[in-house]
Short mmCIF file of C-alpha atoms in Angstrom, two decimals:
data_model
loop_
_atom_site.label_atom_id
_atom_site.label_comp_id
_atom_site.label_asym_id
_atom_site.label_seq_id
_atom_site.Cartn_x
_atom_site.Cartn_y
_atom_site.Cartn_z
CA MET A 1 -28.93 5.35 15.46
CA MET A 2 -30.07 1.65 14.73
CA SER A 3 -27.63 -0.57 13.15
CA PRO A 4 -28.74 -1.60 9.76
CA THR A 5 -29.01 -5.74 9.17
CA LEU A 6 -26.95 -7.40 6.78
CA SER A 7 -28.78 -10.00 4.57
CA LEU A 8 -29.59 -11.22 1.33
CA PRO A 9 -33.64 -11.77 0.47
CA GLY A 10 -34.11 -15.56 0.59
CA LYS A 11 -30.26 -16.72 1.52
CA SER A 12 -28.79 -17.17 4.51
CA LEU A 13 -25.31 -15.66 4.82
CA GLN A 14 -22.41 -17.79 6.15
CA PHE A 15 -18.55 -16.95 7.11
CA LYS A 16 -16.00 -19.19 5.75
CA LYS A 17 -13.07 -17.32 6.66
CA ILE A 18 -12.25 -14.34 8.43
CA GLY A 19 -9.31 -12.36 6.15
CA ASP A 20 -7.07 -14.65 4.09
CA HIS A 21 -7.47 -17.84 5.67
CA SER A 22 -10.45 -20.55 6.57
CA PRO A 23 -10.00 -22.75 9.91
CA ALA A 24 -9.27 -25.70 7.49
CA THR A 25 -6.29 -23.79 5.57
CA LEU A 26 -5.02 -22.67 9.14
CA LEU A 27 -5.35 -26.22 10.46
CA LEU A 28 -3.09 -27.66 7.48
CA ILE A 29 -0.55 -25.11 7.83
CA GLY A 30 -0.34 -25.76 11.62
CA ILE A 31 0.27 -29.62 10.77
CA GLY A 32 2.62 -28.87 7.76
CA SER A 33 4.83 -26.62 9.88
CA LEU A 34 4.70 -29.38 13.09
CA LEU A 35 5.47 -32.08 10.49
CA LEU A 36 8.48 -29.77 9.20
CA ALA A 37 9.65 -29.42 12.29
CA LEU A 38 9.64 -33.27 12.95
CA GLY A 39 11.33 -33.63 10.32
CA MET A 40 14.07 -31.10 10.93
CA PHE A 41 14.68 -32.33 14.53
CA TRP A 42 15.11 -35.91 13.22
CA VAL A 43 17.79 -34.29 10.85
CA VAL A 44 19.28 -32.88 13.60
CA ASN A 45 19.33 -35.66 15.79
CA ASN A 46 21.42 -37.53 13.26
CA MET A 47 23.92 -34.67 12.89
CA ALA A 48 24.33 -34.91 16.42
CA ARG A 49 25.09 -38.44 16.50
CA SER A 50 27.51 -38.11 13.85
CA ILE A 51 29.26 -35.34 15.10
CA TYR A 52 29.84 -36.77 18.66
CA ALA A 53 30.87 -39.97 17.09
CA ASP A 54 33.53 -37.91 14.80
CA HIS A 55 34.61 -35.89 17.84
CA ARG A 56 35.13 -38.86 20.10
CA LEU A 57 36.99 -40.30 17.20
CA GLY A 58 39.15 -37.30 17.02
CA SER A 59 39.82 -36.57 20.47
CA GLN A 60 41.35 -40.05 20.98
CA PRO A 61 44.59 -41.89 19.75
CA HIS A 62 43.88 -42.58 16.00
CA HIS A 63 45.69 -43.29 12.77
CA ILE A 64 45.72 -43.03 8.82
CA LEU A 65 44.84 -45.24 6.98
CA GLU A 66 46.99 -45.22 4.49
CA ASN A 67 45.65 -47.93 1.92
CA ALA A 68 41.96 -46.85 2.19
CA HIS A 69 40.17 -45.52 -0.96
CA VAL A 70 38.34 -42.45 -0.71
CA GLU A 71 36.13 -40.86 -2.71
CA GLY A 72 33.26 -38.32 -2.88
CA GLU A 73 33.28 -34.44 -3.20
CA CYS A 74 32.24 -31.41 -1.28
CA ARG A 75 29.91 -28.98 -2.69
CA THR A 76 29.61 -25.01 -1.76
CA ARG A 77 26.12 -23.90 -1.14
CA LEU A 78 24.91 -20.81 -0.35
CA LEU A 79 28.30 -19.27 -0.88
CA ILE A 80 29.64 -20.31 2.90
CA LEU A 81 28.05 -23.87 3.22
CA SER A 82 29.79 -26.91 2.25
CA SER A 83 28.20 -29.86 1.99
CA CYS A 84 30.34 -33.33 1.88
CA GLU A 85 29.82 -36.55 0.72
CA GLY A 86 32.45 -39.56 1.07
CA THR A 87 32.62 -43.17 0.75
CA ILE A 88 35.67 -45.10 2.68
CA ARG A 89 37.01 -48.58 1.64
CA ASP A 90 39.33 -50.28 3.35
CA GLY A 91 40.03 -53.99 4.28
CA GLY A 92 36.75 -54.83 2.63
CA LYS A 93 34.92 -52.66 4.45
CA THR A 94 32.78 -49.69 3.43
CA TRP A 95 32.14 -46.42 5.46
CA LYS A 96 29.63 -43.76 4.05
CA LYS A 97 30.06 -39.95 5.65
CA GLU A 98 27.85 -37.03 4.87
CA PHE A 99 28.15 -33.86 6.45
CA MET A 100 28.08 -29.86 6.23
CA PHE A 101 29.62 -27.19 7.70
CA PHE A 102 30.52 -23.84 7.15
CA ASP A 103 33.53 -22.87 4.70
CA PHE A 104 35.14 -19.76 4.74
CA SER A 105 38.23 -20.65 2.88
CA PHE A 106 37.01 -20.96 -0.58
CA SER A 107 40.01 -23.50 -1.08
CA ASP A 108 39.94 -27.02 -2.76
CA LEU A 109 39.69 -29.52 0.09
CA THR A 110 42.50 -32.75 0.74
CA VAL A 111 41.20 -35.48 2.94
CA GLU A 112 42.30 -38.60 4.48
CA ALA A 113 40.42 -41.67 6.35
CA ILE A 114 41.05 -41.81 9.77
CA ALA A 115 40.60 -44.83 12.20
CA SER A 116 40.80 -45.32 16.02
CA ASP A 117 43.50 -46.99 17.55
CA ALA A 118 41.09 -48.46 19.81
CA ASP A 119 38.57 -49.56 17.76
CA PRO A 120 39.60 -50.06 13.40
CA ASP A 121 35.97 -49.93 12.91
CA LEU A 122 35.49 -46.46 14.04
CA VAL A 123 36.27 -44.68 10.82
CA THR A 124 35.86 -40.95 9.74
CA LEU A 125 37.46 -38.53 7.52
CA ASP A 126 39.89 -36.10 8.76
CA ILE A 127 37.89 -32.97 7.92
CA ALA A 128 34.79 -34.14 9.41
CA ALA A 129 36.70 -34.77 12.92
CA GLU A 130 38.56 -31.55 12.54
CA LYS A 131 35.17 -29.52 11.91
CA THR A 132 33.17 -30.97 14.44
CA LEU A 133 32.63 -27.21 16.36
CA ASN A 134 32.18 -25.83 12.94
CA ARG A 135 29.32 -28.59 12.19
CA SER A 136 27.57 -28.27 15.63
CA LEU A 137 27.03 -24.51 15.21
CA PHE A 138 25.16 -25.41 11.91
CA ALA A 139 23.11 -28.35 13.63
CA ALA A 140 22.27 -25.85 15.94
CA LEU A 141 21.23 -23.50 13.24
CA ILE A 142 18.81 -25.95 12.05
CA ALA A 143 17.65 -26.74 15.60
CA ALA A 144 16.44 -23.21 15.73
CA VAL A 145 15.02 -23.13 12.89
CA ALA A 146 12.85 -26.55 13.93
CA ALA A 147 11.91 -24.89 16.96
CA PHE A 148 10.29 -22.02 15.01
CA ALA A 149 8.41 -24.17 12.81
CA CYS A 150 7.14 -26.19 15.87
CA PHE A 151 6.23 -22.96 17.69
CA ALA A 152 4.53 -21.78 14.02
CA GLY A 153 2.73 -24.83 13.86
CA LEU A 154 1.65 -24.81 17.66
CA SER A 155 0.59 -21.25 16.94
CA GLY A 156 -1.35 -21.90 13.67
CA LEU A 157 -3.59 -24.76 15.35
CA ARG A 158 -4.34 -22.49 18.32
CA LEU A 159 -5.30 -19.71 15.73
CA ALA A 160 -7.29 -22.43 13.86
CA ALA A 161 -9.21 -23.21 16.95
CA ARG A 162 -10.06 -19.77 17.67
CA HIS A 163 -11.04 -19.11 13.85
CA HIS A 164 -13.56 -21.92 13.89
CA ALA A 165 -15.13 -21.01 17.58
CA LEU A 166 -15.55 -17.47 15.75
CA LEU A 167 -17.19 -18.42 12.77
CA ALA A 168 -19.18 -21.14 14.68
CA ALA A 169 -20.83 -18.36 17.11
CA ILE A 170 -21.36 -15.74 14.00
CA ASN A 171 -22.97 -18.69 11.68
CA ARG A 172 -25.63 -19.78 13.99
CA SER A 173 -29.04 -19.41 13.28
CA ASP A 174 -29.85 -17.28 16.48
CA ALA A 175 -26.71 -14.94 15.46
CA GLN A 176 -28.93 -13.74 12.69
CA PRO A 177 -29.78 -11.12 11.11
CA TRP A 178 -26.38 -9.84 11.29
CA ARG A 179 -26.15 -6.04 12.58
CA LEU A 180 -23.74 -4.07 10.36
CA VAL A 181 -21.38 -2.31 12.81
CA GLU A 182 -18.24 -0.32 12.53
CA THR A 183 -15.64 -1.83 15.15
CA GLU A 184 -12.07 -0.69 16.37
CA VAL A 185 -9.26 -3.36 16.01
CA GLU A 186 -5.52 -3.45 16.22
CA MET A 187 -3.76 -2.77 13.03
CA PRO A 188 -0.29 -3.10 13.55
CA ASP A 189 0.40 -2.95 9.87
CA ALA A 190 -1.28 -2.82 6.86
CA ASN A 191 -2.25 -6.32 5.98
CA SER A 192 -2.94 -7.68 9.63
CA MET A 193 -5.19 -6.91 12.38
CA LYS A 194 -6.03 -8.38 15.80
CA ILE A 195 -9.83 -8.72 16.43
CA PRO A 196 -11.35 -8.49 20.03
CA ALA A 197 -12.41 -11.97 21.18
CA SER A 198 -15.21 -10.31 23.34
CA ALA A 199 -16.26 -7.28 25.00
CA ASP A 200 -13.29 -7.89 27.61
CA SER A 201 -11.08 -5.47 27.07
CA ASN A 202 -8.63 -7.81 28.57
CA SER A 203 -9.51 -10.56 26.56
CA ALA A 204 -7.13 -12.12 23.89
CA LYS A 205 -7.44 -11.09 20.31
CA VAL A 206 -7.54 -13.11 17.64
CA HIS A 207 -4.90 -12.37 14.65
CA ALA A 208 -6.17 -12.06 10.93
CA THR A 209 -4.28 -11.28 7.95
CA PHE A 210 -5.67 -9.29 4.95
CA ASN A 211 -3.16 -9.83 2.33
CA LYS A 212 -5.38 -11.35 -0.71
CA THR A 213 -8.12 -9.15 -0.22
CA ASP A 214 -8.61 -5.91 1.24
CA ALA A 215 -10.04 -5.13 5.02
CA TRP A 216 -13.28 -2.87 4.86
CA ILE A 217 -11.24 0.05 6.49
CA VAL A 218 -13.40 3.38 7.27
CA SER A 219 -10.39 5.08 9.31
CA ARG A 220 -7.32 4.18 10.79
CA THR A 221 -4.83 5.92 12.95
CA GLU A 222 -0.91 4.57 13.40
CA LYS A 223 -2.09 1.32 15.13
CA THR A 224 -5.89 1.07 15.36
CA ALA A 225 -8.40 1.16 12.47
CA ARG A 226 -12.41 0.93 12.45
CA VAL A 227 -13.36 -1.59 10.14
CA MET A 228 -16.78 -2.46 8.78
CA ALA A 229 -18.14 -6.21 10.52
CA VAL A 230 -21.02 -7.90 11.30
CA ALA A 231 -22.34 -8.96 15.02
CA PRO A 232 -25.17 -10.88 16.34
CA PRO A 233 -28.21 -8.88 17.16
CA ALA A 234 -27.76 -9.27 20.88
CA GLY A 235 -24.17 -8.85 20.91
CA GLY A 236 -20.80 -10.60 20.46
CA THR A 237 -17.80 -10.29 18.89
CA PRO A 238 -17.78 -8.37 15.90
CA ILE A 239 -16.87 -10.34 12.72
CA PRO A 240 -14.67 -7.58 9.88
CA LEU A 241 -15.72 -7.94 6.19
CA ASP A 242 -13.40 -7.68 3.47
CA MET A 243 -14.31 -5.28 0.71
CA ALA A 244 -14.84 -8.39 -1.95
CA PHE A 245 -17.10 -10.69 0.61
CA GLU A 246 -14.88 -13.49 0.07
CA CYS A 247 -15.26 -14.27 3.52
CA PHE A 248 -19.04 -15.40 2.72
CA LYS A 249 -19.72 -19.07 1.31
CA GLY A 250 -21.36 -19.41 -2.11
CA LEU A 251 -22.27 -15.90 -3.04
CA THR A 252 -22.61 -14.83 -6.91
CA ASP A 253 -20.85 -11.69 -7.99
CA ASP A 254 -24.31 -10.01 -8.59
CA GLU A 255 -25.08 -10.99 -4.66
CA LYS A 256 -21.64 -9.51 -3.75
CA ASN A 257 -22.27 -6.32 -5.64
CA LYS A 258 -25.51 -5.76 -3.84
CA LEU A 259 -23.85 -6.37 -0.52
CA ARG A 260 -21.31 -3.95 -1.59
CA GLN A 261 -23.85 -1.52 -2.44
CA PHE A 262 -25.83 -1.59 0.74
CA VAL A 263 -22.66 -1.21 2.69
CA ASN A 264 -21.65 1.82 0.73
CA GLN A 265 -24.84 3.60 0.70
CA HIS A 266 -24.85 2.79 4.85
CA LEU A 267 -21.44 4.32 4.87
CA ASN A 268 -22.43 7.43 2.69
CA ALA A 269 -25.63 8.15 4.46
CA ASN A 270 -23.47 7.92 7.87
CA THR A 271 -21.12 10.44 6.31
CA ALA A 272 -23.85 12.92 5.16
CA THR A 273 -25.46 12.74 8.69
CA ASN A 274 -22.27 13.47 10.28
CA THR A 275 -21.65 16.21 7.78
CA GLY A 276 -24.97 18.04 8.67
CA THR A 277 -24.43 17.73 12.62
CA HIS A 278 -21.46 19.38 12.11
CA ALA A 279 -22.81 22.18 9.75
CA ASP A 280 -25.59 22.62 12.48
CA THR A 281 -23.27 22.79 15.23
CA PHE A 282 -21.09 25.54 12.95
CA GLY A 283 -23.95 27.82 12.46
CA THR A 284 -25.39 27.65 15.97
CA THR A 285 -22.21 28.78 17.23
CA LEU A 286 -22.33 31.81 15.14
#
């Protein structure tokens, strides 16, 4: 059967996105994730420097600063995380300390200022030196989150480039008029799909999400689905449609309704054709 064309009289249809996000949005998400990762790595670097300095002081001969004035507080966050800020003043000098650690004691903390015997300018709080391993675990957790944000950012940039390439190909003037087709995609869950980038079964697949709008699903199995899509007349990657036609640029509600009616008529005609074929076959068998 010849595939019908999807078009509107006097108007050129253009894709702006596949699923929920446009390439520009994916690009911003990717850049934002990388900036977040960069900021978190900077924090981890400062934490590591502070932890190393306190570990070195605590593992070497040191003494308590009996006349030091210590002020500050530790606050419990997320039930098991203590965030401490302190200021140490002694001999006209001031040191500030900020650190975080996992705290399962749920008791008040008593702290004292300590200084290195070899270098009196190396000063910290005794609890900061005692909790260096604990603080290292927290820093490692932050580093892991930063690494994940970096991976997500790079994935977002790659996905933005692939979405841009697909939309640039389908929006070319020589790719129209589009053929209305059914295409099979992987659907690992109800709101995401993997679109084959070409007819090559070994090619990488492009991920798209449909949380804000519904993909036009004709039928589905546990891991795959047949969805309504459009493709260039000479062949190419089919681009899935959403049922609200939010994927297109600058359409009025009336134009979206006309497209929706056209797709539904096509589906109903296919259903009637398939039903008639099955009925004829059943009658012949008898």
